[in-house]
Coordinates of N, CA, C and O in Angstrom, one line a residue:
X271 N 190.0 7.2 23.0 CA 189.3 6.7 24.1 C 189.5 7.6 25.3 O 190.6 8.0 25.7
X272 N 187.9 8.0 26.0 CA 188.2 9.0 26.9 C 188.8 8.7 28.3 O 188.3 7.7 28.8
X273 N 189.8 9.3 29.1 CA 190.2 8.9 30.1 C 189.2 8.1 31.4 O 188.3 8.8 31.7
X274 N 189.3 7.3 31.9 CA 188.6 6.7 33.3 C 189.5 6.4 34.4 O 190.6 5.9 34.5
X275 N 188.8 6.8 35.1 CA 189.8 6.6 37.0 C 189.5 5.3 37.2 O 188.6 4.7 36.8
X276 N 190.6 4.7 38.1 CA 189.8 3.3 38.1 C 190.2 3.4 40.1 O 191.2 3.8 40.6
X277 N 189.4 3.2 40.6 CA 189.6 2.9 42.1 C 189.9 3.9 42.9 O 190.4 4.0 44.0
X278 N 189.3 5.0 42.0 CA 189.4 6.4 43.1 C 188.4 7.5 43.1 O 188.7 8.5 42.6
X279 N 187.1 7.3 43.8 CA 186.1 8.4 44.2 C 186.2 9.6 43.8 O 185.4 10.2 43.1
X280 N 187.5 10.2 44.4 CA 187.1 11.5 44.4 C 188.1 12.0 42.5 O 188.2 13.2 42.1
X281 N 188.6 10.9 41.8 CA 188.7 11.3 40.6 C 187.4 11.0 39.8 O 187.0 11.5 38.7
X282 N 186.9 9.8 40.6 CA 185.3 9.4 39.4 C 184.8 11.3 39.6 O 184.8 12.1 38.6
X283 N 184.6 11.7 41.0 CA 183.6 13.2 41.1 C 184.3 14.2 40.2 O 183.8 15.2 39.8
X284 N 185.5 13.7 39.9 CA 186.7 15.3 39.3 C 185.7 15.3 37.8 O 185.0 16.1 37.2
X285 N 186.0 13.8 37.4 CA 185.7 13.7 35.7 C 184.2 14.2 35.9 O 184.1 15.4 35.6
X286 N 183.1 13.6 36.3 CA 181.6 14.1 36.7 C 181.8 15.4 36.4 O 181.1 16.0 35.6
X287 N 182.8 16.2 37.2 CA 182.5 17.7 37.1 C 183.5 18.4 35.9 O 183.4 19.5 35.4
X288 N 183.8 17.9 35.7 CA 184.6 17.7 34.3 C 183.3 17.9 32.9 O 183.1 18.9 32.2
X289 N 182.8 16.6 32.8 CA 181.8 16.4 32.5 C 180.7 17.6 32.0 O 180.3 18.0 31.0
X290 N 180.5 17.8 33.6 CA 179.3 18.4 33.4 C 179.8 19.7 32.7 O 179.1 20.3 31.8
X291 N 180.8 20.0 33.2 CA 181.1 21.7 32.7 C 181.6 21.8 31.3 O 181.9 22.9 30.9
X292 N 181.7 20.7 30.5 CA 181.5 20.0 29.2 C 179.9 20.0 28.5 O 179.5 19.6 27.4
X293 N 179.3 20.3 29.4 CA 177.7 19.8 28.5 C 177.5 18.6 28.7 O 176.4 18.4 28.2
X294 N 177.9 17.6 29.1 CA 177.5 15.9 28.8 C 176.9 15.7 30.5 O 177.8 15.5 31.4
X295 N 175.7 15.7 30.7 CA 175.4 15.3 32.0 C 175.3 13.6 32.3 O 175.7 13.0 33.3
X296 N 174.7 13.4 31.0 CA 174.9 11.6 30.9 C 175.9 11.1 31.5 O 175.7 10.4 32.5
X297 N 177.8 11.2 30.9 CA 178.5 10.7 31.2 C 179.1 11.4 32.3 O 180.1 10.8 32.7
X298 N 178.8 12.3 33.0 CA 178.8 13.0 34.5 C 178.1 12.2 35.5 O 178.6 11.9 36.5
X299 N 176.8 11.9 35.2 CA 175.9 11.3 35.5 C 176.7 9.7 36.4 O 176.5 9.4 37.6
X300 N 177.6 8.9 35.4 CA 177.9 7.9 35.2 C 179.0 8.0 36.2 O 179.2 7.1 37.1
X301 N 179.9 9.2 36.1 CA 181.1 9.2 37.0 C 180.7 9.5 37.9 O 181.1 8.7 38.7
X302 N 179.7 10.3 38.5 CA 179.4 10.5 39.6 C 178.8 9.1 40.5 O 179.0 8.9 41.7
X303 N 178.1 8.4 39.5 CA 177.4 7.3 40.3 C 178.9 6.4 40.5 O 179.1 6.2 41.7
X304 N 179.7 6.0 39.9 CA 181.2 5.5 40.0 C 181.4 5.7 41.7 O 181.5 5.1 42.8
X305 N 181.5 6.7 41.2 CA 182.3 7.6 43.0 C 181.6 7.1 44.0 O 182.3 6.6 44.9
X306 N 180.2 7.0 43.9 CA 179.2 6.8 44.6 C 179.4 4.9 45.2 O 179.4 4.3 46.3
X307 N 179.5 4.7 43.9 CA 179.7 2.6 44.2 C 180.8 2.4 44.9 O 180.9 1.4 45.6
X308 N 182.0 3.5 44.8 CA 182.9 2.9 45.4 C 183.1 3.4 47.3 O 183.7 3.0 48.3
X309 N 182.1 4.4 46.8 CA 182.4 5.2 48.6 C 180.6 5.7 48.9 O 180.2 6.9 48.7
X310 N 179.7 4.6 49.2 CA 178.7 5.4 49.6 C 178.4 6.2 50.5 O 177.2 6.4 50.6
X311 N 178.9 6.5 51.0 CA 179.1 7.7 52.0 C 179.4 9.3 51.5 O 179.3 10.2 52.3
X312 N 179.9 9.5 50.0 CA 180.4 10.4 49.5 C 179.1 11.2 49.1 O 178.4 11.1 48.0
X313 N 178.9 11.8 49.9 CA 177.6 12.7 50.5 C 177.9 13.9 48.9 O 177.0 14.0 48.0
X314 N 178.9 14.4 48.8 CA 179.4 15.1 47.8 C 178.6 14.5 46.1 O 177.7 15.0 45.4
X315 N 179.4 13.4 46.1 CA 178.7 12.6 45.3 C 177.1 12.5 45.0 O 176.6 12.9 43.9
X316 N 176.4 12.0 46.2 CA 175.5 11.8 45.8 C 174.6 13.0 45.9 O 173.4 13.1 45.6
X317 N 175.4 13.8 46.3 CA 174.0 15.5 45.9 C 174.0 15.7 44.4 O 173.0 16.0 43.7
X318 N 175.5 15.4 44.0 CA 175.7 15.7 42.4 C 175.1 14.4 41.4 O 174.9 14.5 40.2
X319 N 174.8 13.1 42.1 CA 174.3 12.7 41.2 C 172.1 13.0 41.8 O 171.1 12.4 41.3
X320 N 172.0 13.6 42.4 CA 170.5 14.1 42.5 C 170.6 15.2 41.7 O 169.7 15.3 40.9
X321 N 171.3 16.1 41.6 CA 171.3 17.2 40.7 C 171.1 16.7 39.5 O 170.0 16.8 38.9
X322 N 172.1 16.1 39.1 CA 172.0 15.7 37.2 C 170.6 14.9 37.0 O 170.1 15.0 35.9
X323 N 170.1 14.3 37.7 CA 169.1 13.2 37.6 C 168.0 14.7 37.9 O 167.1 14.6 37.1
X324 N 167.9 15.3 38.3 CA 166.8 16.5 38.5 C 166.9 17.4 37.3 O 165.8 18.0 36.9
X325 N 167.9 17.6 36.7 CA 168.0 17.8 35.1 C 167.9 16.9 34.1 O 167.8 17.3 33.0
X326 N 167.9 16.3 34.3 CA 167.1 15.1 33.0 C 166.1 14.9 32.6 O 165.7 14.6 31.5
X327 N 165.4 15.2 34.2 CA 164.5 14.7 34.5 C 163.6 14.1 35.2 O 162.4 14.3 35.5
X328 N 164.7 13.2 35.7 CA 164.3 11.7 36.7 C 164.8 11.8 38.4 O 165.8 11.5 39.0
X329 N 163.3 12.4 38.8 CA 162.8 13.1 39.7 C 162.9 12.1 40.6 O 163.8 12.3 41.5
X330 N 162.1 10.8 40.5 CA 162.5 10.1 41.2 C 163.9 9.3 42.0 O 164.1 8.7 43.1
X331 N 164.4 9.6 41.0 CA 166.1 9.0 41.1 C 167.1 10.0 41.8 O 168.1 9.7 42.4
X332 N 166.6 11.2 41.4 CA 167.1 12.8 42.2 C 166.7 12.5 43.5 O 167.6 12.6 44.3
X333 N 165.5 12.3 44.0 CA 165.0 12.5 45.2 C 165.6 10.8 46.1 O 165.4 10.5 47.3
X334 N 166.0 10.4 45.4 CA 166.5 9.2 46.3 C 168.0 9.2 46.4 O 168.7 8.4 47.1
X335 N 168.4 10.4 45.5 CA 169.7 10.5 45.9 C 170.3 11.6 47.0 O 171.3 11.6 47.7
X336 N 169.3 12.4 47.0 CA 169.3 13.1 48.3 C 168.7 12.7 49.2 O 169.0 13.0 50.4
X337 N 167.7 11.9 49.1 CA 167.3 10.8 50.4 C 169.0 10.2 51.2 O 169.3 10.3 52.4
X338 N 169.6 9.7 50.3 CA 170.5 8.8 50.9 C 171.7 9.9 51.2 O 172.5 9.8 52.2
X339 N 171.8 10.7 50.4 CA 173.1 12.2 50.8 C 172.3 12.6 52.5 O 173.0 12.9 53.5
X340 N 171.3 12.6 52.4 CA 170.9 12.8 54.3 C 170.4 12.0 55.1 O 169.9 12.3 56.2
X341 N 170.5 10.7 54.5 CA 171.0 9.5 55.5 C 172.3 9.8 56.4 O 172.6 9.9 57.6
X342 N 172.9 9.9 55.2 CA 174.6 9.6 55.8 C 175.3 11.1 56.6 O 176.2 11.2 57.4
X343 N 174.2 12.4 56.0 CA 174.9 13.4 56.5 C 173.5 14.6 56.8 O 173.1 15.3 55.9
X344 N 172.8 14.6 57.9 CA 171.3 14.7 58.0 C 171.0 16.3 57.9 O 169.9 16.7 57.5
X345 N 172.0 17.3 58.3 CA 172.5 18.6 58.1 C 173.3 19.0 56.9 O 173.7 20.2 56.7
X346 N 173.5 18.3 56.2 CA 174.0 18.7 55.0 C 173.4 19.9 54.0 O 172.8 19.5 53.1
X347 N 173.6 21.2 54.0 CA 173.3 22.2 53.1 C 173.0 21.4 51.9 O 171.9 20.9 51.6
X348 N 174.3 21.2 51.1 CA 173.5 20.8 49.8 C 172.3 19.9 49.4 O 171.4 20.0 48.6
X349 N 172.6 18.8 50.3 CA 171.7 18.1 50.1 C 170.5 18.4 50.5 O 169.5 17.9 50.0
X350 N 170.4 19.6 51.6 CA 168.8 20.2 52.1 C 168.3 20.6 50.8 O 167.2 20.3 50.4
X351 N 169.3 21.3 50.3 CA 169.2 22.6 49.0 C 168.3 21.8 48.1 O 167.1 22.0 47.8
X352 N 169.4 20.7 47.5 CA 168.6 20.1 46.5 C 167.6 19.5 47.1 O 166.6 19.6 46.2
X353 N 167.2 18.9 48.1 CA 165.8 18.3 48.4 C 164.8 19.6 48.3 O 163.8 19.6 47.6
X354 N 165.3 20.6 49.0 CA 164.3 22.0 49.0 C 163.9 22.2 47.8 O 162.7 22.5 47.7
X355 N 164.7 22.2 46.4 CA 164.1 22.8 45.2 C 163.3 21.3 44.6 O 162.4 21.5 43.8
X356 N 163.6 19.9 44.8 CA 163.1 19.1 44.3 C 161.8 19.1 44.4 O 160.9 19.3 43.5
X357 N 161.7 18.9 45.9 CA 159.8 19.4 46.2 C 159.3 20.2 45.7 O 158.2 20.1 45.2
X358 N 159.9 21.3 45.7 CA 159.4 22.3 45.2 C 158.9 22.0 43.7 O 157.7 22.1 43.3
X359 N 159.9 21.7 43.0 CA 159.2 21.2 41.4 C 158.3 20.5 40.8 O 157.7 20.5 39.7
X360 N 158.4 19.8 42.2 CA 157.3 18.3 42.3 C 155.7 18.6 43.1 O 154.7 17.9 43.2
X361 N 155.8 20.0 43.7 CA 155.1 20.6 43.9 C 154.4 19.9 45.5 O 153.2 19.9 45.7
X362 N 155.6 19.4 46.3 CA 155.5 18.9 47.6 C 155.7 20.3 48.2 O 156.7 20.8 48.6
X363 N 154.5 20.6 48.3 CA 154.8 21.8 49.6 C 155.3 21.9 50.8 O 156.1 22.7 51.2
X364 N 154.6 20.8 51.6 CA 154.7 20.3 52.9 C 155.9 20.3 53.1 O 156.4 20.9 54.0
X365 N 156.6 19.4 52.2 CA 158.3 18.9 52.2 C 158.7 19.5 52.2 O 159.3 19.7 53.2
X366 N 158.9 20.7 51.0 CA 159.6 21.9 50.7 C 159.6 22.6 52.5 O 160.3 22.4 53.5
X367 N 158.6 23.4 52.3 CA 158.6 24.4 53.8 C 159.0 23.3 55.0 O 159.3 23.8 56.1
X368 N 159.0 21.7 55.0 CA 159.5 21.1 56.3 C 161.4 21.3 56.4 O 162.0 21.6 57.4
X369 N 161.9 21.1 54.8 CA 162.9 21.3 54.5 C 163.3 22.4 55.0 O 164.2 22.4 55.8
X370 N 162.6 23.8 54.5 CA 163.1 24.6 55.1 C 163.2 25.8 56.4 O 163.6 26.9 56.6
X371 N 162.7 24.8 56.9 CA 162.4 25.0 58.4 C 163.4 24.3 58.5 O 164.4 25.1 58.7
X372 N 163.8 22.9 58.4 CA 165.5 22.6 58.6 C 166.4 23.4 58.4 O 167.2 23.8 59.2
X373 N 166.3 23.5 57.8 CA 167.7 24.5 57.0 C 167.5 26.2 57.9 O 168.5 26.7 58.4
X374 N 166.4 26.8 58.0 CA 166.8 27.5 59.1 C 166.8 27.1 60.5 O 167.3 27.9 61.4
X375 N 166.6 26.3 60.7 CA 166.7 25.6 61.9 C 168.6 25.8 62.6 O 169.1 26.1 63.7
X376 N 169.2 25.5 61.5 CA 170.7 25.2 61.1 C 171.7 26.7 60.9 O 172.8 27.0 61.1
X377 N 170.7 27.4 60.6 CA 170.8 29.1 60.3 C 171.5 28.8 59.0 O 172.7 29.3 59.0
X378 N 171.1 28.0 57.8 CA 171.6 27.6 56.5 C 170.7 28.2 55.3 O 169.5 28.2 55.3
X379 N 171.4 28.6 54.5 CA 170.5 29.4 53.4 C 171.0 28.3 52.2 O 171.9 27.5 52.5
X380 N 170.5 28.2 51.1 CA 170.6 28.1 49.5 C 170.9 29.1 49.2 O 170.3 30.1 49.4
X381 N 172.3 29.2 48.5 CA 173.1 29.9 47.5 C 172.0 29.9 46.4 O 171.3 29.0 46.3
X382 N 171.9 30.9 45.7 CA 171.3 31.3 44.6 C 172.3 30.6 43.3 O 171.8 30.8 42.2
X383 N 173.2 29.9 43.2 CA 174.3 29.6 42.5 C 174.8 28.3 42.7 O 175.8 27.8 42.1
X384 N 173.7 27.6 43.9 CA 174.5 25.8 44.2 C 174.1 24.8 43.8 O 174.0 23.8 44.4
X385 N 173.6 25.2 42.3 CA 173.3 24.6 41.5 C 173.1 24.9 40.1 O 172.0 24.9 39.6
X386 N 174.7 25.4 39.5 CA 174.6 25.7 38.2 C 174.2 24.8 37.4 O 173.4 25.2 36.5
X387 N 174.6 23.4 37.5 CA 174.3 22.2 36.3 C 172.4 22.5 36.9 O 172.3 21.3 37.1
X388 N 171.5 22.8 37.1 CA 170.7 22.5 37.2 C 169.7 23.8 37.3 O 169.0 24.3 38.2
X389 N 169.9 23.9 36.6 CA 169.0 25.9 36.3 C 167.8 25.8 36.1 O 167.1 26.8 36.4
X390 N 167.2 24.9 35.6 CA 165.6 24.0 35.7 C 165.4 24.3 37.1 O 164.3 24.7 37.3
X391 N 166.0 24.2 38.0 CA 165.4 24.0 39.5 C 164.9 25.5 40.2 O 165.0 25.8 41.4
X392 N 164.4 26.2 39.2 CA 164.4 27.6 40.2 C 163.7 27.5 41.2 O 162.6 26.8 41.3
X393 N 164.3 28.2 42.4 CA 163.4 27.8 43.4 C 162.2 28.8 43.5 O 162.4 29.9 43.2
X394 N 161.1 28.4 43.8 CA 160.0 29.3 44.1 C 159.3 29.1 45.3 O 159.2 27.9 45.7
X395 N 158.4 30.1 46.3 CA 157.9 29.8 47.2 C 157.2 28.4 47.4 O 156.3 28.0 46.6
X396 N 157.5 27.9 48.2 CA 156.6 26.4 48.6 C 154.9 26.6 48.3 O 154.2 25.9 47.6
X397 N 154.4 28.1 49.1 CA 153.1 28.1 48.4 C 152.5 28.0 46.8 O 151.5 27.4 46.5
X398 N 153.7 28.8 45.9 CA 153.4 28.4 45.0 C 153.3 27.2 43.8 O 152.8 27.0 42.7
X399 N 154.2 26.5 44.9 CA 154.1 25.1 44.0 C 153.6 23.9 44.4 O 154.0 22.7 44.3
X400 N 152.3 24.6 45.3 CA 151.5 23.5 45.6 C 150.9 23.4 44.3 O 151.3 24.2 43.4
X401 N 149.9 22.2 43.8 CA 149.3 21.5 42.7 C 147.5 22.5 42.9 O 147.1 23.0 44.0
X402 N 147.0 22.6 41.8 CA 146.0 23.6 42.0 C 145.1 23.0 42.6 O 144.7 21.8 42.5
X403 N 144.6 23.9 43.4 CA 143.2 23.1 43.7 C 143.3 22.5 45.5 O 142.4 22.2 46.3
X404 N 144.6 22.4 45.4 CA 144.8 21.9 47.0 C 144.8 22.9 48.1 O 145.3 23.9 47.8
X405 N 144.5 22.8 49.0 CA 143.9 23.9 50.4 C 145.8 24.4 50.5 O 146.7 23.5 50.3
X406 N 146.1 25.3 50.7 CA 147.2 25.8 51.7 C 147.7 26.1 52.9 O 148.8 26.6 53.0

């Protein structure tokens, strides 16, 4: 039976990262949201569970989890980061380049690296991931 934290955030995030650097995003997935139920505020947390959910897949659920990681923390790098490449994939232009006008705004860049679990997210220019056919 695999070990579980019981009543402590920042071991739900340990096992999550545990997890993930294991291959199992699912059950990373799970600790991370843990972390999350017990301390919504854990801005940490909730970039990492938008990341795993942006590798799955489930775009939607990624993007509400960096919604709420910049509720709580509105300058937050990673969570810019990940909103920056989300749009981008989803091919929100607007968003993307609003995003990152934030993030220089802040004089903050994206690590090419701050988001190993999520290598699906390459970032590419905002122009290019407009949807075809739409004006620029």
């Amino acid at each position: 039976m695999p070990w579980r934290p019981r009543g402590e955030p920042g071991a739900w995030t340990q096992l999550g990262r545990m997890n993930l650097s294991a291959g199992r995003p699912e059950a990373a997935l799970q600790a991370f949201e843990q972390a999350v139920a017990q301390d919504g505020r854990d801005v940490a947390s909730l970039v990492l569970v938008g990341r795993v959910n942006a590798e799955l897949g489930r775009l939607p659920q990624a993007k509400a989890a960096f919604d709420r990681a910049l509720a709580v923390s509105p300058d937050d790098t990673d969570a810019l980061c990940g909103e920056l490449r989300l749009a981008q994939k989803q091919g929100r232009g607007r968003d993307a380049e609003a995003t990152l006008r934030e993030l220089k705004r802040g004089a903050k860049e994206c690590p090419a690296d701050s988001a190993p679990a999520v290598a699906s997210m390459a970032v590419v220019p905002a122009a290019a991931a407009a949807p075809a056919g739409r004006a620029r």
